[in-house]
PDB file of C-alpha atoms in Angstrom:
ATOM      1  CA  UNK A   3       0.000   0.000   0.000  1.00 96.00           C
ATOM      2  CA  UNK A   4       0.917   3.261  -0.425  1.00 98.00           C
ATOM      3  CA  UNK A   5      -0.802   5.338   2.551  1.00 98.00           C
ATOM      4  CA  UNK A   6      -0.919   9.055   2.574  1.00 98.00           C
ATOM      5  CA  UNK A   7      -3.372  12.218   3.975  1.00 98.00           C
ATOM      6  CA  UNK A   8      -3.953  14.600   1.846  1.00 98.00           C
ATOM      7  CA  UNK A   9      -5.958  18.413   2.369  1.00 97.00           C
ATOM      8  CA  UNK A  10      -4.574  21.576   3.552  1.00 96.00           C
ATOM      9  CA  UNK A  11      -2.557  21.729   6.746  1.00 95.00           C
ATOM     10  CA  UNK A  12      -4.427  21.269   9.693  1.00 93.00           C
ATOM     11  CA  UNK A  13      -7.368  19.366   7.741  1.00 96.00           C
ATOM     12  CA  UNK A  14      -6.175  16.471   6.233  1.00 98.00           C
ATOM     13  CA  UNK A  15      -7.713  13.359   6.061  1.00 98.00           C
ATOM     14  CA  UNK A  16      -6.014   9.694   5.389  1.00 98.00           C
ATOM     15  CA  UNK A  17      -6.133   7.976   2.135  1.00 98.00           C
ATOM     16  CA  UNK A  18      -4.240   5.655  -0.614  1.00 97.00           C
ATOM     17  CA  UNK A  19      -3.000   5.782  -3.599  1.00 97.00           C
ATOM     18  CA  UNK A  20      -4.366   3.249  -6.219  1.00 96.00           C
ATOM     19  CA  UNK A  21      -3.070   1.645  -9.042  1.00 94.00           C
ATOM     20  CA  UNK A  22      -3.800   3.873 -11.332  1.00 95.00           C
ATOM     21  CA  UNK A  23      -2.158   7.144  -9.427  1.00 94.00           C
ATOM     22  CA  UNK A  24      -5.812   8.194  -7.777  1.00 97.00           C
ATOM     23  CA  UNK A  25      -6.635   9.303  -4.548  1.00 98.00           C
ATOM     24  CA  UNK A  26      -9.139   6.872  -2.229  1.00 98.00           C
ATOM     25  CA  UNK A  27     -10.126   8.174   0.887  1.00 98.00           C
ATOM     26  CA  UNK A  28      -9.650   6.297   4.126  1.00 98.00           C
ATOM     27  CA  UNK A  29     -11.454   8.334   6.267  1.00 96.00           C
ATOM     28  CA  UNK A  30     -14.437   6.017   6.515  1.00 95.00           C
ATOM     29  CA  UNK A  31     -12.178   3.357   8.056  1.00 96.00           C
ATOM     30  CA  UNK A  32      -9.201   5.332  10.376  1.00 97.00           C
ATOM     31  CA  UNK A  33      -9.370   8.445  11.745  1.00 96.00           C
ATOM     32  CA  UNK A  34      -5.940   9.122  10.630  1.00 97.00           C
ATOM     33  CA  UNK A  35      -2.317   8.127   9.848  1.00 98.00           C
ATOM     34  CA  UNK A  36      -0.548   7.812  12.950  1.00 97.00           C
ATOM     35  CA  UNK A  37       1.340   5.152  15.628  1.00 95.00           C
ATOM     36  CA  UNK A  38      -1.731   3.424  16.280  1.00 94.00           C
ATOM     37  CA  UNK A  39      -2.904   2.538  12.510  1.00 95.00           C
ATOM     38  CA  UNK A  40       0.339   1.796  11.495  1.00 97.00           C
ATOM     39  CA  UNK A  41       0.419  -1.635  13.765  1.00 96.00           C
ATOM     40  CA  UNK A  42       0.668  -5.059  12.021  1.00 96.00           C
ATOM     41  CA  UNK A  43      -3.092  -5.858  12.609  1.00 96.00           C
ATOM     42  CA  UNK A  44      -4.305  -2.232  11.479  1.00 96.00           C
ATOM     43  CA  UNK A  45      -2.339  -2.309   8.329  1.00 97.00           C
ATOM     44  CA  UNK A  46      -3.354  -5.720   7.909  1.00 96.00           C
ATOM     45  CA  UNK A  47      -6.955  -4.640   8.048  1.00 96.00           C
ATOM     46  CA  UNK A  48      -6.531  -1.860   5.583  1.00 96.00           C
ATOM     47  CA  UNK A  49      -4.993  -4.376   3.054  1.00 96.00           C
ATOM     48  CA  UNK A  50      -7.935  -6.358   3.159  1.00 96.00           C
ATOM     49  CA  UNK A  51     -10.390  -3.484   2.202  1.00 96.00           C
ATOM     50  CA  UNK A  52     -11.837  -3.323  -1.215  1.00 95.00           C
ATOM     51  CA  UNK A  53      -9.861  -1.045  -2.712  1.00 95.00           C
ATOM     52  CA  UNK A  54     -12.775  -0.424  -4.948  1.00 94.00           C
ATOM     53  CA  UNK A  55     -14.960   0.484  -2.079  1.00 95.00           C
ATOM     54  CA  UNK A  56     -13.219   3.448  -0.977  1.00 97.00           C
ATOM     55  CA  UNK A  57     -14.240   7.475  -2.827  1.00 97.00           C
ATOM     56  CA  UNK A  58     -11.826   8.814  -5.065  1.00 97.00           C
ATOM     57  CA  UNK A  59     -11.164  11.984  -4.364  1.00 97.00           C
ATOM     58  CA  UNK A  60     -11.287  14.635  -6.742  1.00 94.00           C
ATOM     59  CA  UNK A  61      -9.494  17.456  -8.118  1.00 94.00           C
ATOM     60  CA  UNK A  62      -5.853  18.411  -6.853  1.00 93.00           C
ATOM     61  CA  UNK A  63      -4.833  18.234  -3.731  1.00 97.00           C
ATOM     62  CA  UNK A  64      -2.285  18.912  -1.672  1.00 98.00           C
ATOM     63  CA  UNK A  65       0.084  16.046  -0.417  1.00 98.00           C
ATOM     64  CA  UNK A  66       0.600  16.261   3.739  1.00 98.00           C
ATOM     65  CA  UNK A  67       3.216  14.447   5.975  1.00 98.00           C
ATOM     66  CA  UNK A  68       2.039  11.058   5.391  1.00 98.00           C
ATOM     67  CA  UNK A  69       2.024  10.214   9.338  1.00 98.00           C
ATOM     68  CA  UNK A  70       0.819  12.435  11.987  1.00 98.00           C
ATOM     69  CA  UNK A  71       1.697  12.649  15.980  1.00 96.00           C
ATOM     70  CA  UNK A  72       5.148  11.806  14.914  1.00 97.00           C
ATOM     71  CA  UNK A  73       7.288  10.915  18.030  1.00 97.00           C
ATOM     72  CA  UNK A  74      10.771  10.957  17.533  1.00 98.00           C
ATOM     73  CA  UNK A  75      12.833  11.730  14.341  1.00 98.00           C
ATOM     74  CA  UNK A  76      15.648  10.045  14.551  1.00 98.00           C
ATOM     75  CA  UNK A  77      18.740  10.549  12.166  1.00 97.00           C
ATOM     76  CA  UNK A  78      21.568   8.488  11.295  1.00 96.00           C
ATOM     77  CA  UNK A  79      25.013  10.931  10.329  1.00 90.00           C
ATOM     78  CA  UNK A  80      27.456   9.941   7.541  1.00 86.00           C
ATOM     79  CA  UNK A  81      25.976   6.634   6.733  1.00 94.00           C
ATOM     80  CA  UNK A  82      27.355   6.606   3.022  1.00 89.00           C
ATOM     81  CA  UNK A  83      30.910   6.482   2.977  1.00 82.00           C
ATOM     82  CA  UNK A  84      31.832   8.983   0.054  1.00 77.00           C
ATOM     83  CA  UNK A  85      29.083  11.432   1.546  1.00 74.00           C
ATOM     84  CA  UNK A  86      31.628  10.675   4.843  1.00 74.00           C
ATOM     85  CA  UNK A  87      34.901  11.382   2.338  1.00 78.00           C
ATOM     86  CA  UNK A  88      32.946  14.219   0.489  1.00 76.00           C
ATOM     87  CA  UNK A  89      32.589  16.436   4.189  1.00 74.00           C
ATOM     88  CA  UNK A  90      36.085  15.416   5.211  1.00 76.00           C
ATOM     89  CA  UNK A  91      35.552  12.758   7.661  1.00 76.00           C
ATOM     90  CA  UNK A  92      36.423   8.927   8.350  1.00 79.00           C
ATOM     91  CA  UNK A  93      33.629   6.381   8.309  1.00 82.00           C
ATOM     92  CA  UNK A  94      32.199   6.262  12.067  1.00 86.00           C
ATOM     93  CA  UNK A  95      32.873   2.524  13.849  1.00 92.00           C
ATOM     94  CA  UNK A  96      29.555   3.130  15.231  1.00 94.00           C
ATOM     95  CA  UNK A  97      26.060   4.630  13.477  1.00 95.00           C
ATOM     96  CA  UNK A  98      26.639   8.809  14.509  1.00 92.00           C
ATOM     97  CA  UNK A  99      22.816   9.508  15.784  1.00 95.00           C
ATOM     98  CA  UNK A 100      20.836  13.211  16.204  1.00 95.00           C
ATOM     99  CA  UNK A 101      17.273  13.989  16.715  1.00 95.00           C
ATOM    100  CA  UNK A 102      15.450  15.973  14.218  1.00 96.00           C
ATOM    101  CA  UNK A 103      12.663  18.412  15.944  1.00 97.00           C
ATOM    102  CA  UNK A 104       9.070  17.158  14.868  1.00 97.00           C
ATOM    103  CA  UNK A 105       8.041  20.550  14.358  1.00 97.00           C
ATOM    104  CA  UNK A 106      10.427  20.565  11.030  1.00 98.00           C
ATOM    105  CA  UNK A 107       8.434  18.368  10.015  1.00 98.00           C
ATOM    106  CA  UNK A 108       6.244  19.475   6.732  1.00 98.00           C
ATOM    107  CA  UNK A 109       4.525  18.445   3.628  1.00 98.00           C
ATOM    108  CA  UNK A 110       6.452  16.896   0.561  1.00 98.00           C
ATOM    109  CA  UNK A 111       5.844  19.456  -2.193  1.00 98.00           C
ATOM    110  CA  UNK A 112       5.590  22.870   1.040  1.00 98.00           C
ATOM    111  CA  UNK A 113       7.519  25.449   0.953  1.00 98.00           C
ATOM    112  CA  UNK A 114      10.930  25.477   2.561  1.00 98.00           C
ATOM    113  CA  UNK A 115      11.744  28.370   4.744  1.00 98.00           C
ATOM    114  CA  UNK A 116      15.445  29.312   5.258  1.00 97.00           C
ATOM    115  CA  UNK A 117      15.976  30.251   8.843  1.00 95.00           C
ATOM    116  CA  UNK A 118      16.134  34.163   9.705  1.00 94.00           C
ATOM    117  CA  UNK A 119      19.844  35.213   8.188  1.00 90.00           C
ATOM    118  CA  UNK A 120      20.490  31.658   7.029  1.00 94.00           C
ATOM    119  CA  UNK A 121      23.511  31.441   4.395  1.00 94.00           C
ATOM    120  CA  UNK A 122      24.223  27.578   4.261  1.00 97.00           C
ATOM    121  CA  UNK A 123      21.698  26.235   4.309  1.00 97.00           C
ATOM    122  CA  UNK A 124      21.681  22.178   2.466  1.00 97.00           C
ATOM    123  CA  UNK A 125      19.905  19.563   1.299  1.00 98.00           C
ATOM    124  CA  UNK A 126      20.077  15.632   1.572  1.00 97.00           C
ATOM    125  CA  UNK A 127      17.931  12.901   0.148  1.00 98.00           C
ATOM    126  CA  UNK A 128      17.617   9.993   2.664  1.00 98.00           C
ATOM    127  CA  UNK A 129      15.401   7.082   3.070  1.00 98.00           C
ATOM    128  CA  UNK A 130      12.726   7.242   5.806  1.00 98.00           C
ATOM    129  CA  UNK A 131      11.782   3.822   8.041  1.00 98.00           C
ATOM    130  CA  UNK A 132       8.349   4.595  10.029  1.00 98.00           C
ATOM    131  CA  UNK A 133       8.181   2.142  13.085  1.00 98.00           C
ATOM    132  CA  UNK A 134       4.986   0.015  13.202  1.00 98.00           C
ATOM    133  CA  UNK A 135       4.892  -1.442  16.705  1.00 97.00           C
ATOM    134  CA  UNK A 136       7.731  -0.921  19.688  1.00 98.00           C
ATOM    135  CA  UNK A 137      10.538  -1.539  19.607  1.00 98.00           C
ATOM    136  CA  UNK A 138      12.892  -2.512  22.842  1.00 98.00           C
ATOM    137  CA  UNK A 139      16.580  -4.288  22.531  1.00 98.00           C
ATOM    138  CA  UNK A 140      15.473  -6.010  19.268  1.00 98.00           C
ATOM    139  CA  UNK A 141      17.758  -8.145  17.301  1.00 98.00           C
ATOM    140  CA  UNK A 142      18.829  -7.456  14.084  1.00 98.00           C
ATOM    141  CA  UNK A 143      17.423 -10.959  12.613  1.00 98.00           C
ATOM    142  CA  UNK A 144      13.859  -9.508  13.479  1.00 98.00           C
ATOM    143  CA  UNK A 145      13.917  -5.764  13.105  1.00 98.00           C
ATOM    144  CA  UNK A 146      12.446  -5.371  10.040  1.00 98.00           C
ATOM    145  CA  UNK A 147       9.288  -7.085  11.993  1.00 98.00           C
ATOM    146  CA  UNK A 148       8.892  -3.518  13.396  1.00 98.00           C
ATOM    147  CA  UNK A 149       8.848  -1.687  10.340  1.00 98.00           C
ATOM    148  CA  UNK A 150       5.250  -0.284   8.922  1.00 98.00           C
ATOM    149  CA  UNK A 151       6.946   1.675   5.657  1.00 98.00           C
ATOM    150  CA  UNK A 152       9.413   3.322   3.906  1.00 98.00           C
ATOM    151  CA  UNK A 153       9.391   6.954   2.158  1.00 98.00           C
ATOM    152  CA  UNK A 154      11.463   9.549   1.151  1.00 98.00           C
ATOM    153  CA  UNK A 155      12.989  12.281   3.175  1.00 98.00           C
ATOM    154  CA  UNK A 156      14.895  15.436   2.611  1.00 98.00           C
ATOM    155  CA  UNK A 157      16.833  16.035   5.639  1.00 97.00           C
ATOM    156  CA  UNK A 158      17.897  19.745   5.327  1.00 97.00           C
ATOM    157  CA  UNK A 159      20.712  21.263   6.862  1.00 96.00           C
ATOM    158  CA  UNK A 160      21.733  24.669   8.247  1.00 95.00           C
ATOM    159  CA  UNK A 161      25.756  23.928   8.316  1.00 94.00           C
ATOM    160  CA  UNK A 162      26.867  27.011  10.113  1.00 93.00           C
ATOM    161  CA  UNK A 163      24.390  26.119  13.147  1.00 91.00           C
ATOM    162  CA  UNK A 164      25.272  22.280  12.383  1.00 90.00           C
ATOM    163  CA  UNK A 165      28.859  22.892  12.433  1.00 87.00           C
ATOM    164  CA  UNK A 166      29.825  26.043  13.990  1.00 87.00           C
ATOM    165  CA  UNK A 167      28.076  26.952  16.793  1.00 87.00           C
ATOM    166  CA  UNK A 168      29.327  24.825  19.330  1.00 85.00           C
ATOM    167  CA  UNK A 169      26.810  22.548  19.909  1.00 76.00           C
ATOM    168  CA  UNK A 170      24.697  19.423  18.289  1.00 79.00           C
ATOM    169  CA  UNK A 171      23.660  19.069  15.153  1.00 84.00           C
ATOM    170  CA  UNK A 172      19.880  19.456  16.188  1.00 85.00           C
ATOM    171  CA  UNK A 173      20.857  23.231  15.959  1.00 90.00           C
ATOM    172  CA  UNK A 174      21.036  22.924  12.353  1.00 90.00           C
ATOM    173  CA  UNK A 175      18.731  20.113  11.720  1.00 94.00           C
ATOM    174  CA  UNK A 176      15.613  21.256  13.677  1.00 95.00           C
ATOM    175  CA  UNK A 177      14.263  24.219  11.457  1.00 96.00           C
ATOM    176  CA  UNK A 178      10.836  24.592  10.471  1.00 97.00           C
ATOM    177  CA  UNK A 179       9.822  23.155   7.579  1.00 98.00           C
ATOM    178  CA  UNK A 180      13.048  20.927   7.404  1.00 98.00           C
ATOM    179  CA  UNK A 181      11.929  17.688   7.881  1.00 98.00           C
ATOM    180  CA  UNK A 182       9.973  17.430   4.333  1.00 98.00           C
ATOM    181  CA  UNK A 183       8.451  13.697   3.899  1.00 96.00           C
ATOM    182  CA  UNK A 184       6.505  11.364   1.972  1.00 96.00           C
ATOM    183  CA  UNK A 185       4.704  11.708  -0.508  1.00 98.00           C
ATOM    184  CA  UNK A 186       3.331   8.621   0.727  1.00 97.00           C
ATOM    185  CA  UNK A 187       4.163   5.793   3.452  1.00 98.00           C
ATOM    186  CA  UNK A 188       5.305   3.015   1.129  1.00 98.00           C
ATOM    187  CA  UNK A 189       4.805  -0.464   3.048  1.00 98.00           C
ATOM    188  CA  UNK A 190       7.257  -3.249   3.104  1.00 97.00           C
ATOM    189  CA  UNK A 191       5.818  -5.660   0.490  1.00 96.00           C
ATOM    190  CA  UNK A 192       5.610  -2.748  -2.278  1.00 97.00           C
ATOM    191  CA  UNK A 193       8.651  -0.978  -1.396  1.00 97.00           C
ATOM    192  CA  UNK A 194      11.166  -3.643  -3.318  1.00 96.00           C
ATOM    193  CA  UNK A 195      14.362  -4.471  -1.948  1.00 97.00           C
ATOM    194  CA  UNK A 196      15.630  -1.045   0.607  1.00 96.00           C
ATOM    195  CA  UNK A 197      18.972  -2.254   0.552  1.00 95.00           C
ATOM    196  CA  UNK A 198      19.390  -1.301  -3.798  1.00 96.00           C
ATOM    197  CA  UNK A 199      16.979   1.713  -4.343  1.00 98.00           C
ATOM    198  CA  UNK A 200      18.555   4.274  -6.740  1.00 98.00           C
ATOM    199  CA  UNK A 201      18.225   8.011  -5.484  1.00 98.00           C
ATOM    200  CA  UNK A 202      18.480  11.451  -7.072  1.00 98.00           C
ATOM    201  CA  UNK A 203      18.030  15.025  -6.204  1.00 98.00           C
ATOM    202  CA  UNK A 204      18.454  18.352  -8.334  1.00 98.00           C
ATOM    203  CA  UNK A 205      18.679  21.976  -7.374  1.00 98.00           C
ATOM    204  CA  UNK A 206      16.740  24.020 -10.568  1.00 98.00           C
ATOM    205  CA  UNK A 207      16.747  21.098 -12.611  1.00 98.00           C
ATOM    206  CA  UNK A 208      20.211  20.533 -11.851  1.00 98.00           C
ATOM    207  CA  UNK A 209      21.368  16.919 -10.736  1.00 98.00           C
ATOM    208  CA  UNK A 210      23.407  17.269  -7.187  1.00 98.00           C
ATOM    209  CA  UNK A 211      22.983  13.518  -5.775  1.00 97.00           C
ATOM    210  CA  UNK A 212      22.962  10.596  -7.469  1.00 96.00           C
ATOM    211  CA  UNK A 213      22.821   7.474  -5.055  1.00 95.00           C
ATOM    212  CA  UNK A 214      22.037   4.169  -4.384  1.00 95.00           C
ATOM    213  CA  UNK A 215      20.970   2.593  -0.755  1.00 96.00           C
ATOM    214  CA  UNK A 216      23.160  -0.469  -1.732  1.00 93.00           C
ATOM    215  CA  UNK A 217      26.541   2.196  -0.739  1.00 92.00           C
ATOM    216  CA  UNK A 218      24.361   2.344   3.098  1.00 94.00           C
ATOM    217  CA  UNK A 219      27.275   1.584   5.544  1.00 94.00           C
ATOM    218  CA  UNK A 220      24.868   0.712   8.652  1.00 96.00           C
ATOM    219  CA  UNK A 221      21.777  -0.847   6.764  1.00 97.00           C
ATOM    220  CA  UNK A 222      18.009  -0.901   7.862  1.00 98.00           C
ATOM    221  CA  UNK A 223      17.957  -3.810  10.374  1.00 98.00           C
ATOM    222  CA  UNK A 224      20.831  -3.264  12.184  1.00 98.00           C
ATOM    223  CA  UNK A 225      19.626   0.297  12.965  1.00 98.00           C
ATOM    224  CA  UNK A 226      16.703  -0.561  14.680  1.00 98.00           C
ATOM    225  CA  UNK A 227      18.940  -2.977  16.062  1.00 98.00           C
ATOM    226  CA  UNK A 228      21.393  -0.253  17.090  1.00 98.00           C
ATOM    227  CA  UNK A 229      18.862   2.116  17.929  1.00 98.00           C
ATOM    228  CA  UNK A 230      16.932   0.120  19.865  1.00 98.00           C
ATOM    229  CA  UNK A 231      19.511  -0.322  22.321  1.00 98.00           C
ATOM    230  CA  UNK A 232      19.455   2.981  23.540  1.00 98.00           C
ATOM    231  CA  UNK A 233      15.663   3.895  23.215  1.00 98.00           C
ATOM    232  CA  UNK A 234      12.727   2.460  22.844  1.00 98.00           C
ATOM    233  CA  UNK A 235      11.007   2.650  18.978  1.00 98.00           C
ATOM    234  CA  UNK A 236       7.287   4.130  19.489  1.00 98.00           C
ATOM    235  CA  UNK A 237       5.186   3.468  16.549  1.00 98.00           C
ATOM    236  CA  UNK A 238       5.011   5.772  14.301  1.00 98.00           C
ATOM    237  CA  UNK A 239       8.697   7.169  15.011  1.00 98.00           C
ATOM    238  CA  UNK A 240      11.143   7.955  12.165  1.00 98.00           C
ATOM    239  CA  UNK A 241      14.436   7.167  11.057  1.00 98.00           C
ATOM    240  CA  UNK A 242      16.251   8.975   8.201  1.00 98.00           C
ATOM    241  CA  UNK A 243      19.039   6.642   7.583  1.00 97.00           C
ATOM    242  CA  UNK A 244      21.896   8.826   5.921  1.00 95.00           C
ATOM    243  CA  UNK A 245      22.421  10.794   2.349  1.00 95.00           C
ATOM    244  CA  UNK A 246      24.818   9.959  -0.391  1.00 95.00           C
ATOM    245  CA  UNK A 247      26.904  12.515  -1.606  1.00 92.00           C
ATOM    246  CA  UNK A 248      26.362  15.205  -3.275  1.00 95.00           C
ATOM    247  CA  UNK A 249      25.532  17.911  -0.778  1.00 95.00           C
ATOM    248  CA  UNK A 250      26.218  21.451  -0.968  1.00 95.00           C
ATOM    249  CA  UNK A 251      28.602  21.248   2.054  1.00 93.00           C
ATOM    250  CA  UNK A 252      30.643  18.902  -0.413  1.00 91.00           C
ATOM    251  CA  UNK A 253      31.234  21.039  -3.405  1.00 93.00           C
ATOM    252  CA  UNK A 254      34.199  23.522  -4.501  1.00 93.00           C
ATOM    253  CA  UNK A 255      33.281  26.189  -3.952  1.00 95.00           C
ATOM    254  CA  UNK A 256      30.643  24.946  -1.661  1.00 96.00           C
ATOM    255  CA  UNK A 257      26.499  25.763  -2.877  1.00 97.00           C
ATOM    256  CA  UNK A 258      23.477  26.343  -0.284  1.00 98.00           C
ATOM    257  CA  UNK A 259      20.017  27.179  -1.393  1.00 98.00           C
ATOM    258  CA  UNK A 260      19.025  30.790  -1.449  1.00 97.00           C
ATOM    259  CA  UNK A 261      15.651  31.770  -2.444  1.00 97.00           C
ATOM    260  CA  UNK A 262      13.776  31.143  -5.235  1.00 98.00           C
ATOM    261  CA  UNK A 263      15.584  27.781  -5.432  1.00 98.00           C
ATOM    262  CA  UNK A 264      13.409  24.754  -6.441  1.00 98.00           C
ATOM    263  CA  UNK A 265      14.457  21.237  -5.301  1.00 98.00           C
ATOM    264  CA  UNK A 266      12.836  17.675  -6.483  1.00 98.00           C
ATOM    265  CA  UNK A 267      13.863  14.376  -5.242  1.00 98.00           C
ATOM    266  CA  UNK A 268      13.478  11.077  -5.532  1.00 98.00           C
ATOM    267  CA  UNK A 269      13.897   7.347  -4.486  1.00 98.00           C
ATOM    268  CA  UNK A 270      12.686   4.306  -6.675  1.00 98.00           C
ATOM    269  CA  UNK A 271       9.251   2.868  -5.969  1.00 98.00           C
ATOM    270  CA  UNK A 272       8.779   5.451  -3.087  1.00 98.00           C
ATOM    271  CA  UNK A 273       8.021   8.397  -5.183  1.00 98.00           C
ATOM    272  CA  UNK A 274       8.996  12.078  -5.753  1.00 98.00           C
ATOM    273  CA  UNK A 275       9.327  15.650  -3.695  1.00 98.00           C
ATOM    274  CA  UNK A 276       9.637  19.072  -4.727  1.00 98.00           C
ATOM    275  CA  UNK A 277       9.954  22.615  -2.506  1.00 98.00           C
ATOM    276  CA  UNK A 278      10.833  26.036  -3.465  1.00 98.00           C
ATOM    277  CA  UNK A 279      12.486  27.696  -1.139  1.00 98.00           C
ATOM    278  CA  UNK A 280      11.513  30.723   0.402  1.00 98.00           C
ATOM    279  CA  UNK A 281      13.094  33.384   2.907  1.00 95.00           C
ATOM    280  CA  UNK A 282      12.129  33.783   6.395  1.00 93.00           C
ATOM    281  CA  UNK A 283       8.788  35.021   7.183  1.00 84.00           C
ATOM    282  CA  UNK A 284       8.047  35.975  10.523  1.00 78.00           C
TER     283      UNK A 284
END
């Protein structure tokens, strides 16, 4: 299935996309997408409805986060080792981990708004994993039993507050409207094999990252695995599991978005983003 909500921000409403690219509402059946319809038996439930069945929805619409009440947002830092050789830094013997505020969290095809004074500001394409039941100490053999779907995430940067200012990288991770995802929530049995999905993005039609999740130092079960040790995994929690290179931090001279800049991205069988980017407006 490919899950989604859909509607403007703060009245969406759950759906799925068919096979023919349509809209069927899901609001008959769930009240939403969130931790608690994305366990095994819920899904399982929602499989066995007559696709059919469910309204189409009509006319465009705007694509939303495609799970709400989001958790945690959990990152995973230099997980591709030329992205790792590209920003000047070795491999890490364990999986580098930062949180991600939920409030970046935004709409595939929103606006991006640079942060007040922002000058570096970056983009990464990374593969999302949305956690379907919890997870405590689980082994890597049986992680991927906790996963409810896949999807695509852009995991934008600020590098001077990443980087410079003396502290975490949540400082430059955590801006609003970083933390685009979906379009949709992709689950396991359509989502092909997560270990060799080719990736892309391009900055005003120009290609910046071209990837593959096969190059994944730390791969999707170990993780949760790894992650799992140190928290517990709530359903519906995210992890964004690393970018390949191509960043803007990478290049000579190095590039950041300024505005007016439009981005689209992609991974396969988990479809396709695009923001413009806008300046501050507060």
């Amino acid at each position: 299935m490919k899950l989604l909500r859909y509607g403007q921000v703060g009245h969406e409403k759950p759906g799925l996309l068919d096979n023919d690219g349509q809209i069927r509402d899901l609001s008959q059946h769930i009240d939403d997408i969130h931790g608690t319809t994305l366990s095994p038996q819920s899904l399982q439930k929602l499989k066995n409805i007559d696709i059919n069945s469910l309204p189409i929805v009509q006319g465009e619409q705007r694509f939303a986060e495609p799970v709400s009440r989001v958790g945690k947002f959990i990152c995973v830092g230099l997980n591709y080792a030329d992205h790792a050789a590209e920003t000047g830094v070795s491999v890490p013997s364990e999986p580098v981990l930062f949180m991600k505020a939920t409030s970046s969290i935004t709409g595939p095809n929103d606006d991006v708004m640079l942060p007040k004074g922002s000058q570096k500001s970056d983009w990464e394409v990374e593969l999302g994993v949305v956690i379907g039941k919890e997870a405590k100490y689980v082994s890597e053999e049986d992680a991927l039993d906790y996963v409810a779907g896949f999807c695509v995430i852009n995991d934008l940067s600020e590098r001077e507050y990443q980087i410079e200012r003396q502290g975490q990288w949540c400082k430059g991770k955590g801006c609003d409207t970083f933390g685009p995802f979906g379009p949709y929530l992709v689950t396991p049995d359509e989502a092909g094999d997560v270990d060799n999905l080719s990736m892309w993005l391009e900055v005003n039609g120009q290609r910046m990252q071209t990837g593959n999740t096969k190059t994944m130092v730390y791969k999707v079960p170990f993780l949760i695995h790894y992650i799992s040790q140190f928290m517990s995994l709530q359903p519906g929690d995210i992890i964004s599991t690393g970018t390949p290179p191509g960043v803007g931090l990478g290049m000579t001279p190095p590039l950041y978005l300024k505005e007016g800049d439009v981005m689209k991205l992609s991974i396969e069988n988990l479809g396709e983003q695009q923001q413009k980017v806008v300046s501050y407006q507060g």
